[in-house]
Every structure is written in structure tokens, then in C-alpha cells.
PDB file of C-alpha atoms in Angstrom:
ATOM      1  CA  MET R   1       0.000   0.000   0.000  1.00  0.00           C
ATOM      2  CA  GLU R   2       1.496   3.334  -0.996  1.00  0.00           C
ATOM      3  CA  ARG R   3       1.624   6.293   1.370  1.00  0.00           C
ATOM      4  CA  GLN R   4      -1.902   7.620   1.708  1.00  0.00           C
ATOM      5  CA  PRO R   5      -3.452   9.682   4.515  1.00  0.00           C
ATOM      6  CA  CYS R   6      -5.972   7.675   6.499  1.00  0.00           C
ATOM      7  CA  VAL R   7      -7.790   7.411   9.797  1.00  0.00           C
ATOM      8  CA  TYR R   8      -7.792   4.011  11.460  1.00  0.00           C
ATOM      9  CA  LEU R   9      -9.476   2.338  14.412  1.00  0.00           C
ATOM     10  CA  LEU R  10      -7.774  -0.401  16.406  1.00  0.00           C
ATOM     11  CA  SER R  11      -9.294  -2.567  19.095  1.00  0.00           C
ATOM     12  CA  SER R  12      -8.115  -5.092  21.632  1.00  0.00           C
ATOM     13  CA  GLY R  13     -11.104  -7.328  20.840  1.00  0.00           C
ATOM     14  CA  ARG R  14     -14.789  -7.299  19.988  1.00  0.00           C
ATOM     15  CA  HIS R  15     -16.545  -4.494  21.892  1.00  0.00           C
ATOM     16  CA  ALA R  16     -13.314  -3.793  23.783  1.00  0.00           C
ATOM     17  CA  THR R  17     -10.916  -0.853  23.937  1.00  0.00           C
ATOM     18  CA  ILE R  18     -10.902   1.348  20.820  1.00  0.00           C
ATOM     19  CA  TYR R  19      -8.002   3.500  19.633  1.00  0.00           C
ATOM     20  CA  ILE R  20      -8.330   6.077  16.855  1.00  0.00           C
ATOM     21  CA  GLY R  21      -5.261   7.242  14.961  1.00  0.00           C
ATOM     22  CA  VAL R  22      -4.177   9.014  11.786  1.00  0.00           C
ATOM     23  CA  THR R  23      -1.209   8.268   9.523  1.00  0.00           C
ATOM     24  CA  SER R  24       0.116   8.644   6.013  1.00  0.00           C
ATOM     25  CA  ASP R  25       1.700   5.175   6.187  1.00  0.00           C
ATOM     26  CA  LEU R  26      -0.884   2.668   7.403  1.00  0.00           C
ATOM     27  CA  MET R  27       1.307  -0.393   6.850  1.00  0.00           C
ATOM     28  CA  GLY R  28       4.235   1.089   8.773  1.00  0.00           C
ATOM     29  CA  ARG R  29       2.026   2.325  11.577  1.00  0.00           C
ATOM     30  CA  LEU R  30       0.271  -1.039  11.895  1.00  0.00           C
ATOM     31  CA  HIS R  31       3.663  -2.730  12.144  1.00  0.00           C
ATOM     32  CA  GLN R  32       4.581  -0.371  15.004  1.00  0.00           C
ATOM     33  CA  HIS R  33       1.342  -1.109  16.848  1.00  0.00           C
ATOM     34  CA  ARG R  34       1.523  -4.866  16.315  1.00  0.00           C
ATOM     35  CA  THR R  35       5.134  -5.152  17.482  1.00  0.00           C
ATOM     36  CA  GLY R  36       4.780  -2.696  20.367  1.00  0.00           C
ATOM     37  CA  ALA R  37       7.641  -0.655  18.891  1.00  0.00           C
ATOM     38  CA  VAL R  38       6.284   2.595  20.305  1.00  0.00           C
ATOM     39  CA  PRO R  39       5.372   2.635  24.002  1.00  0.00           C
ATOM     40  CA  GLY R  40       2.015   4.148  24.829  1.00  0.00           C
ATOM     41  CA  PHE R  41      -1.705   3.486  24.971  1.00  0.00           C
ATOM     42  CA  THR R  42      -1.892   0.738  22.353  1.00  0.00           C
ATOM     43  CA  SER R  43       1.018  -1.278  23.726  1.00  0.00           C
ATOM     44  CA  ARG R  44      -0.140  -0.800  27.331  1.00  0.00           C
ATOM     45  CA  TYR R  45      -3.673  -2.044  26.554  1.00  0.00           C
ATOM     46  CA  ASN R  46      -2.752  -4.573  23.822  1.00  0.00           C
ATOM     47  CA  VAL R  47      -4.725  -2.708  21.157  1.00  0.00           C
ATOM     48  CA  LYS R  48      -3.510  -4.220  17.874  1.00  0.00           C
ATOM     49  CA  ARG R  49      -6.514  -5.333  15.819  1.00  0.00           C
ATOM     50  CA  LEU R  50      -7.340  -3.097  12.815  1.00  0.00           C
ATOM     51  CA  VAL R  51     -11.137  -2.979  12.785  1.00  0.00           C
ATOM     52  CA  HIS R  52     -11.737   0.007  10.475  1.00  0.00           C
ATOM     53  CA  TYR R  53      -9.858   2.457   8.307  1.00  0.00           C
ATOM     54  CA  GLU R  54     -10.760   5.228   5.886  1.00  0.00           C
ATOM     55  CA  VAL R  55      -8.512   6.787   3.246  1.00  0.00           C
ATOM     56  CA  ALA R  56      -8.534  10.597   2.964  1.00  0.00           C
ATOM     57  CA  GLU R  57      -7.612  12.948   0.142  1.00  0.00           C
ATOM     58  CA  THR R  58      -5.196  14.995   2.274  1.00  0.00           C
ATOM     59  CA  MET R  59      -3.488  14.705   5.636  1.00  0.00           C
ATOM     60  CA  GLU R  60      -5.441  17.749   6.824  1.00  0.00           C
ATOM     61  CA  ALA R  61      -8.719  15.991   5.963  1.00  0.00           C
ATOM     62  CA  ALA R  62      -7.566  12.838   7.766  1.00  0.00           C
ATOM     63  CA  ILE R  63      -6.643  14.802  10.901  1.00  0.00           C
ATOM     64  CA  LEU R  64      -9.985  16.622  10.871  1.00  0.00           C
ATOM     65  CA  HIS R  65     -11.865  13.329  10.549  1.00  0.00           C
ATOM     66  CA  GLU R  66      -9.795  11.780  13.348  1.00  0.00           C
ATOM     67  CA  LYS R  67     -10.764  14.647  15.651  1.00  0.00           C
ATOM     68  CA  GLN R  68     -14.423  14.245  14.693  1.00  0.00           C
ATOM     69  CA  LEU R  69     -14.353  10.510  15.416  1.00  0.00           C
ATOM     70  CA  LYS R  70     -12.649  11.032  18.761  1.00  0.00           C
ATOM     71  CA  ALA R  71     -15.511  13.353  19.741  1.00  0.00           C
ATOM     72  CA  TRP R  72     -18.151  10.751  18.842  1.00  0.00           C
ATOM     73  CA  LYS R  73     -19.998   8.741  21.470  1.00  0.00           C
ATOM     74  CA  ARG R  74     -18.761   5.173  21.848  1.00  0.00           C
ATOM     75  CA  ALA R  75     -22.011   3.767  20.427  1.00  0.00           C
ATOM     76  CA  TRP R  76     -21.450   5.712  17.195  1.00  0.00           C
ATOM     77  CA  LYS R  77     -17.892   4.352  16.898  1.00  0.00           C
ATOM     78  CA  VAL R  78     -19.165   0.807  17.439  1.00  0.00           C
ATOM     79  CA  ALA R  79     -21.833   1.345  14.760  1.00  0.00           C
ATOM     80  CA  LEU R  80     -19.191   2.641  12.335  1.00  0.00           C
ATOM     81  CA  ILE R  81     -17.034  -0.446  12.901  1.00  0.00           C
ATOM     82  CA  GLU R  82     -19.934  -2.901  12.717  1.00  0.00           C
ATOM     83  CA  LYS R  83     -21.341  -1.388   9.517  1.00  0.00           C
ATOM     84  CA  ASP R  84     -18.615  -3.149   7.491  1.00  0.00           C
ATOM     85  CA  ASN R  85     -17.037  -5.401  10.122  1.00  0.00           C
ATOM     86  CA  PRO R  86     -19.787  -6.838  12.368  1.00  0.00           C
ATOM     87  CA  PHE R  87     -17.476  -9.351  14.072  1.00  0.00           C
ATOM     88  CA  TRP R  88     -14.555  -6.931  14.589  1.00  0.00           C
ATOM     89  CA  GLU R  89     -12.244  -9.070  12.469  1.00  0.00           C
ATOM     90  CA  ASP R  90      -8.633  -7.955  12.059  1.00  0.00           C
ATOM     91  CA  ARG R  91      -8.542  -6.163   8.687  1.00  0.00           C
ATOM     92  CA  ALA R  92      -4.729  -6.040   8.841  1.00  0.00           C
ATOM     93  CA  VAL R  93      -4.763  -9.698   7.749  1.00  0.00           C
ATOM     94  CA  MET R  94      -6.410  -8.590   4.489  1.00  0.00           C
ATOM     95  CA  LEU R  95      -3.496  -6.152   4.054  1.00  0.00           C
ATOM     96  CA  GLY R  96      -0.918  -8.951   4.375  1.00  0.00           C
ATOM     97  CA  PHE R  97      -0.194  -9.073   8.111  1.00  0.00           C
ATOM     98  CA  PRO R  98      -0.179 -12.450   9.873  1.00  0.00           C
ATOM     99  CA  PRO R  99      -3.099 -13.173  12.212  1.00  0.00           C
ATOM    100  CA  LEU R 100      -2.652 -12.077  15.806  1.00  0.00           C
ATOM    101  CA  THR R 101      -1.976 -14.861  18.281  1.00  0.00           C
TER     102      THR R 101
END
């Protein structure tokens, strides 16, 4: 996947902790999350499963959308995830990552 601004949602499991982030390199950022390369929220709470992502035209648009999503109620975030991923499957596998153990 080439560099493309996007907003992504990670989770530690179905209906569990949700993390919202923004990046221009989804594959690289997912690798960091999955390996725990960067200490912080996702490594502390084992949040590694990609449950949703959206590509944006510009980084500014991606950042704006990230801020909007972070302001949403949890129920709205869950509905967004379950619209296309009702079982909270790890979409990173579809991008070539090995399944989480």
C-alpha cells in the first residue's frame, strides 16, 4: 500500500478498547502497533486489531476526521465499525499481516 493519509481504528477485541489514529503510512504504523515498537496506549492495553480504516484525500482531511471521530460517542464508533465489520475481524490480515496470536 502506498503512502496515503488515512484514519484508522484499532481494538483489543470485539466491543473492547478502541483506539483512533491518523497516519500517512498505514502499513508502517500497523507494524509499530503490532510489534509494540512505540510505548504508549496501544502497547499498554494490547490494542492491535485493525477494525476500520478510511482513506482521505489529504493529511489535513484525515486529521480533521480523526478529531471528529474522537468526539463521537462510543455507540457511534461501534456502529461505524460494525457497519462493514460486524465481528470486529482484524482487517490487517487482508493487508498482508499475519493473524494475531
